Short mmCIF file of C-alpha atoms in Angstrom, two decimals:
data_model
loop_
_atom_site.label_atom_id
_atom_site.label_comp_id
_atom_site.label_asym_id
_atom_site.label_seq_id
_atom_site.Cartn_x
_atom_site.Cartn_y
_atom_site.Cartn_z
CA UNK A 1 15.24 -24.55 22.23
CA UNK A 2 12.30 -23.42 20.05
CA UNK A 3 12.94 -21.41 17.32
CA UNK A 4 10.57 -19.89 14.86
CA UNK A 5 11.71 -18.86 11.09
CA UNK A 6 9.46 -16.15 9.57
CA UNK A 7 10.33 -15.75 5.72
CA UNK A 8 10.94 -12.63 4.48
CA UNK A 9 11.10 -9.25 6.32
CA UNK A 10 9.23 -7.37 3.96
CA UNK A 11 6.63 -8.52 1.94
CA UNK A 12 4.59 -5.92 -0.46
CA UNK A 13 1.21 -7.13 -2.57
CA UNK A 14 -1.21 -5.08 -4.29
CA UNK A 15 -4.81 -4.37 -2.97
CA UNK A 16 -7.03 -7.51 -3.89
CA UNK A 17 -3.75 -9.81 -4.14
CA UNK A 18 -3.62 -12.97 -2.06
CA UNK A 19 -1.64 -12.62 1.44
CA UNK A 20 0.89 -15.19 2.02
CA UNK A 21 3.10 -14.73 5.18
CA UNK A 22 5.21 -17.81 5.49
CA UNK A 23 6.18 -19.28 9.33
CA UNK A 24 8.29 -22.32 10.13
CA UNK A 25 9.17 -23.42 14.06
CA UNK A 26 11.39 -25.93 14.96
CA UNK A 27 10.12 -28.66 17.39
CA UNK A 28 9.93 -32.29 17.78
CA UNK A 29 6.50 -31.81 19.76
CA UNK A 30 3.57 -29.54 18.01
CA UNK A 31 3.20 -26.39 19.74
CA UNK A 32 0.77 -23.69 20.12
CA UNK A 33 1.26 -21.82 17.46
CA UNK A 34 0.03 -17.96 17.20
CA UNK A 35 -0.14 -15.52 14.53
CA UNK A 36 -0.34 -11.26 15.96
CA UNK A 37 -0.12 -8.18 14.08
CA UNK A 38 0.95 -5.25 15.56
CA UNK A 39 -0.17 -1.71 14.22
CA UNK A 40 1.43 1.52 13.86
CA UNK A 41 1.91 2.85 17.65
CA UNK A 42 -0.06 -0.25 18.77
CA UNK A 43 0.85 -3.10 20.67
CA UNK A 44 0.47 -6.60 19.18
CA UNK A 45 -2.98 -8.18 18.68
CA UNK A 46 -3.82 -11.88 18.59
CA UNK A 47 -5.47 -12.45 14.98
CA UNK A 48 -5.61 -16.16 15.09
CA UNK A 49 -4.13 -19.39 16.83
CA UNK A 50 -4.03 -23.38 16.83
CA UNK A 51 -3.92 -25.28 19.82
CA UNK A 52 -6.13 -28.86 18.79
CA UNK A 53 -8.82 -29.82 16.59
CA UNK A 54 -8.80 -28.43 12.95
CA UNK A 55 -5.78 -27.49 11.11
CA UNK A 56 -7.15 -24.79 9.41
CA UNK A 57 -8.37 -21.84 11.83
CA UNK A 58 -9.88 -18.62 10.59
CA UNK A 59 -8.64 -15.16 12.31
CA UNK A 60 -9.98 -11.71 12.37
CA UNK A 61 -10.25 -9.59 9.35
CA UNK A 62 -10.24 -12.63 6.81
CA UNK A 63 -7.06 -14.28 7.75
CA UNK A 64 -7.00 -17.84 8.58
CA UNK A 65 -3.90 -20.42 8.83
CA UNK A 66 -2.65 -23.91 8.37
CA UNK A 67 -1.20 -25.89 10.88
CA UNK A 68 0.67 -28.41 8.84
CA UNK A 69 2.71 -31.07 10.97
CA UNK A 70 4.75 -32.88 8.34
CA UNK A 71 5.98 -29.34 7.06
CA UNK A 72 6.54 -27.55 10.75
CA UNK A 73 4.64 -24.89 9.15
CA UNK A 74 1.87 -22.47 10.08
CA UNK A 75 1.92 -20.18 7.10
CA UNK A 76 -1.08 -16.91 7.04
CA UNK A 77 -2.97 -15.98 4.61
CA UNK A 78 -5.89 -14.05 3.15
CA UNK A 79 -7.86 -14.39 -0.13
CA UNK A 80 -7.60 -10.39 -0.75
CA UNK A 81 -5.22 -7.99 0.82
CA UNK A 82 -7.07 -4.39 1.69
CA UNK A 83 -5.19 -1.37 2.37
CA UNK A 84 -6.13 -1.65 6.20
CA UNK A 85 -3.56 -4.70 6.46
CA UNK A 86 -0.26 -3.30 6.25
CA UNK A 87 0.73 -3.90 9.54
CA UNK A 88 3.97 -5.82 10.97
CA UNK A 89 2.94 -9.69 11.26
CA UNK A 90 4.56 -12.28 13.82
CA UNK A 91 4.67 -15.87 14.15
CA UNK A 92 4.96 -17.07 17.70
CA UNK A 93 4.98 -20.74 19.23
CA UNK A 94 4.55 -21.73 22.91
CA UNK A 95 5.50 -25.45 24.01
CA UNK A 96 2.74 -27.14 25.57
CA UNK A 97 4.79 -27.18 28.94
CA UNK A 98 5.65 -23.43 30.04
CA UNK A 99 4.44 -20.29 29.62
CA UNK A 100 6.94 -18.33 27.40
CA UNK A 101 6.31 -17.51 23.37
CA UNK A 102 9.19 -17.71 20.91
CA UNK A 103 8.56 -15.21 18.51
CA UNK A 104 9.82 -14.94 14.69
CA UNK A 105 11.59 -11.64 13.64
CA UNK A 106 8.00 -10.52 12.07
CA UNK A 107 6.98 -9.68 8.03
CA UNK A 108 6.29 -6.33 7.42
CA UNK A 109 3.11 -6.39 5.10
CA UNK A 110 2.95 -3.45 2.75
CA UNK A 111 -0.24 -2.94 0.74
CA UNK A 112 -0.10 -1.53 -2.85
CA UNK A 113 -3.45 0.61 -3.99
CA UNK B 1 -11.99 -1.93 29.94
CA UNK B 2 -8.59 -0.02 29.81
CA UNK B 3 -5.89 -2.57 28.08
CA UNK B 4 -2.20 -3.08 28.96
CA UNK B 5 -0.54 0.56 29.47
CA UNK B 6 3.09 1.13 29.42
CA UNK B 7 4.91 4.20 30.37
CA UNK B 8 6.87 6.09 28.56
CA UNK B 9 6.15 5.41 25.03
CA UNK B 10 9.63 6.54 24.09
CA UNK B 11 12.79 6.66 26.12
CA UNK B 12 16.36 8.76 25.37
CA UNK B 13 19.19 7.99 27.65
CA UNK B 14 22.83 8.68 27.46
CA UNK B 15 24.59 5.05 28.21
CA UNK B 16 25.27 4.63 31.92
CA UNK B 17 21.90 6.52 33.05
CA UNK B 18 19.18 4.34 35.04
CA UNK B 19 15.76 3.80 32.82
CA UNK B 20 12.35 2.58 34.72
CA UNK B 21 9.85 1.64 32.41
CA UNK B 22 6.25 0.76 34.03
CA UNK B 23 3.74 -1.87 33.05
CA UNK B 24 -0.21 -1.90 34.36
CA UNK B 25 -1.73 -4.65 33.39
CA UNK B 26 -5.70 -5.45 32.74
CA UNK B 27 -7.27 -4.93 36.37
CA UNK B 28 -7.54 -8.59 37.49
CA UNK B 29 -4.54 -10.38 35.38
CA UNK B 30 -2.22 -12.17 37.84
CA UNK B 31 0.00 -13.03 34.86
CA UNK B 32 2.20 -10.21 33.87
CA UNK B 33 5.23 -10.89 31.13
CA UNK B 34 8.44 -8.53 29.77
CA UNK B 35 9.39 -9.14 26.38
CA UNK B 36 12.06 -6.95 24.42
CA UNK B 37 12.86 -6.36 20.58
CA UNK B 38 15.99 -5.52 19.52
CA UNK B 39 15.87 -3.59 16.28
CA UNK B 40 15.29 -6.55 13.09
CA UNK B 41 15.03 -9.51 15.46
CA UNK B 42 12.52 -11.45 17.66
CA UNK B 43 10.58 -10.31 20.33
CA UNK B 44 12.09 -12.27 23.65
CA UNK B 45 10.51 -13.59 26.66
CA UNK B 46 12.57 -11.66 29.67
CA UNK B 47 10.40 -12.73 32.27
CA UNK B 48 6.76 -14.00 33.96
CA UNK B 49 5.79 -12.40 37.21
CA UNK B 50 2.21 -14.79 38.68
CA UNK B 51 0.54 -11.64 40.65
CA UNK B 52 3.89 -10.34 42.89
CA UNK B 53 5.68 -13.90 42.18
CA UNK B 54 8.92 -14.20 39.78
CA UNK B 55 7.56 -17.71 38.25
CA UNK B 56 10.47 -17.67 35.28
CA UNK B 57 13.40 -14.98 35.18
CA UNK B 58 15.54 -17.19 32.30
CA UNK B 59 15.49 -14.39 29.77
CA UNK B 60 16.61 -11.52 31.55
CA UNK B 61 19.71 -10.48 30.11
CA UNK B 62 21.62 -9.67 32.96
CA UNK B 63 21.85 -8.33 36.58
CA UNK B 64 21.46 -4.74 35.07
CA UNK B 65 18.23 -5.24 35.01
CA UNK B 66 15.78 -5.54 37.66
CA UNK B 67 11.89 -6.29 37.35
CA UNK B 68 9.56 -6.06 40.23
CA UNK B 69 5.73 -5.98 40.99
CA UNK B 70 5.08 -5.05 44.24
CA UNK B 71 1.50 -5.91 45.25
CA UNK B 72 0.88 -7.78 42.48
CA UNK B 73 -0.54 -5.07 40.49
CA UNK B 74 1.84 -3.17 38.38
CA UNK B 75 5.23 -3.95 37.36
CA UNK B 76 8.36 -1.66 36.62
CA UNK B 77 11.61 -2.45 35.09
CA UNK B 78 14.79 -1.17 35.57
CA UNK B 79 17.91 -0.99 33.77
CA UNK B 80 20.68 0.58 35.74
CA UNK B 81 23.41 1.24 34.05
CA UNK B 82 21.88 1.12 30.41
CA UNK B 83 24.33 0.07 27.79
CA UNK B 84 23.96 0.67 24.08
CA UNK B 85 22.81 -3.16 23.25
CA UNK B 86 19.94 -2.70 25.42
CA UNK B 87 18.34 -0.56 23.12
CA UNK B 88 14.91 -1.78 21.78
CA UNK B 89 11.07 -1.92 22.18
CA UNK B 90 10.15 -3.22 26.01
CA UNK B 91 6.85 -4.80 25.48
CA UNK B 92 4.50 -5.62 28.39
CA UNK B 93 1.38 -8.31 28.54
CA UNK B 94 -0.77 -10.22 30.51
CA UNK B 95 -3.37 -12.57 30.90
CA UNK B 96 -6.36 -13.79 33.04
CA UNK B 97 -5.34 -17.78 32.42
CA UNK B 98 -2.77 -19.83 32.16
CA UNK B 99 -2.80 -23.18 29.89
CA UNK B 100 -3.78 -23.42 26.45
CA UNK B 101 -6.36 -21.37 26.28
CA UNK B 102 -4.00 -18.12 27.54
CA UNK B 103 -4.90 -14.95 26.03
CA UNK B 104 -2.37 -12.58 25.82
CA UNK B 105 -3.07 -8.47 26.03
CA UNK B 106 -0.19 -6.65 24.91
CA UNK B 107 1.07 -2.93 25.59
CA UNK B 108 2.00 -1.15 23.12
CA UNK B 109 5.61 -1.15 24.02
CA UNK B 110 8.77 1.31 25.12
CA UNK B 111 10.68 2.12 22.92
CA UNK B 112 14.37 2.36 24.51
CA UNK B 113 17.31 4.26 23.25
CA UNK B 114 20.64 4.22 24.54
CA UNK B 115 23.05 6.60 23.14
#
């Protein structure tokens, strides 16, 4: 079964810090791999994902993401955190056969002015 | 374009009451997905409905609960009787496409309380 491994429930940087939300999955074939953030009394909201081509793919608002094979990792980040991204963040993988996401237990990003 | 609604935003039940929650999906999605957190963990897959078709049931928990989507358009799910553990946000979403290049829409969720 897939499993996905988000480091860290809480994670708090100040305004203008680097963002780094780590994610780890477990499978012996490369998934889809997704990155959403879901806002206060909002539902979630795809801000990037990897499916071929280029490891590196650039989100919304600044936030891009590594697809790194050897390391099962697709960690998030962005250059400069602004007060508009604290927000709960989730990792989610889909196998390449079947339809259904495995989520992580999410980060919640807190932003310090 | 109106996005994924679900209905109610907040539910308060005593344990052993019957709870409907209601999905409508983006007009024209024929893929229509339940997903549930549990307070601290991962969101989980319950189960895909393709238009009024059950194409994968594996996560619901149990028989207590009961998903349907009658004419393919909006989708309701029941939990009858509602134990403590099934406490949690009920999230709803759906998509246009399957494959790769699937876009999900999410609601922004129920959240259920069972007392």
């Amino acid at each position: 079964a897939q499993s996905v491994t988000q480091l860290g429930s809480h994670v708090s940087v100040s305004e203008g810090a680097l963002v780094l939300l780590r994610c780890n999955y477990s499978s012996s074939v490369p998934p889809y791999l997704f990155w959403y953030v879901q806002y206060p009394n909002q539902g979630l909201q795809l801000l990037l994902k990897y499916t071929t081509g280029a490891t590196l793919v650039k989100g919304i608002n600044g936030f891009e993401a590594e697809f790194k094979k050897s390391e099962t990792s697709f960690h998030l980040t962005k250059p400069s955190a602004h007060m508009s991204d604290a927000a709960e963040y989730f990792c989610a993988v889909r196998p390449n056969t079947g339809n259904q996401f495995y989520f992580g237990t999410g980060t919640s990003l807190t932003v310090i002015p | 374009e109106a996005g994924v609604t679900q209905f109610p935003s907040h539910s308060v039940i005593e344990k052993g009451q019957t709870v409907t929650l209601r999905c409508d999906p983006i007009s024209g999605h024929d893929n229509l997905y339940w997903y549930r957190r549990v307070m601290g963990k991962e969101i989980k897959f319950l189960l895909h409905f393709v238009k009024e078709s059950k194409q994968d049931e594996s996560g619901m928990p149990n028989n207590r609960f009961l998903a349907e989507r009658t004419g393919g358009t909006y989708s309701t799910l029941k939990v009858q009787p509602a134990e403590l553990e099934d406490s949690g946000v009920y999230f709803c979403a759906s998509s246009q496409d399957l494959g790769y290049n699937e876009k999900l829409f999410f609601g922004s969720g129920t959240q259920l309380s069972v007392l």
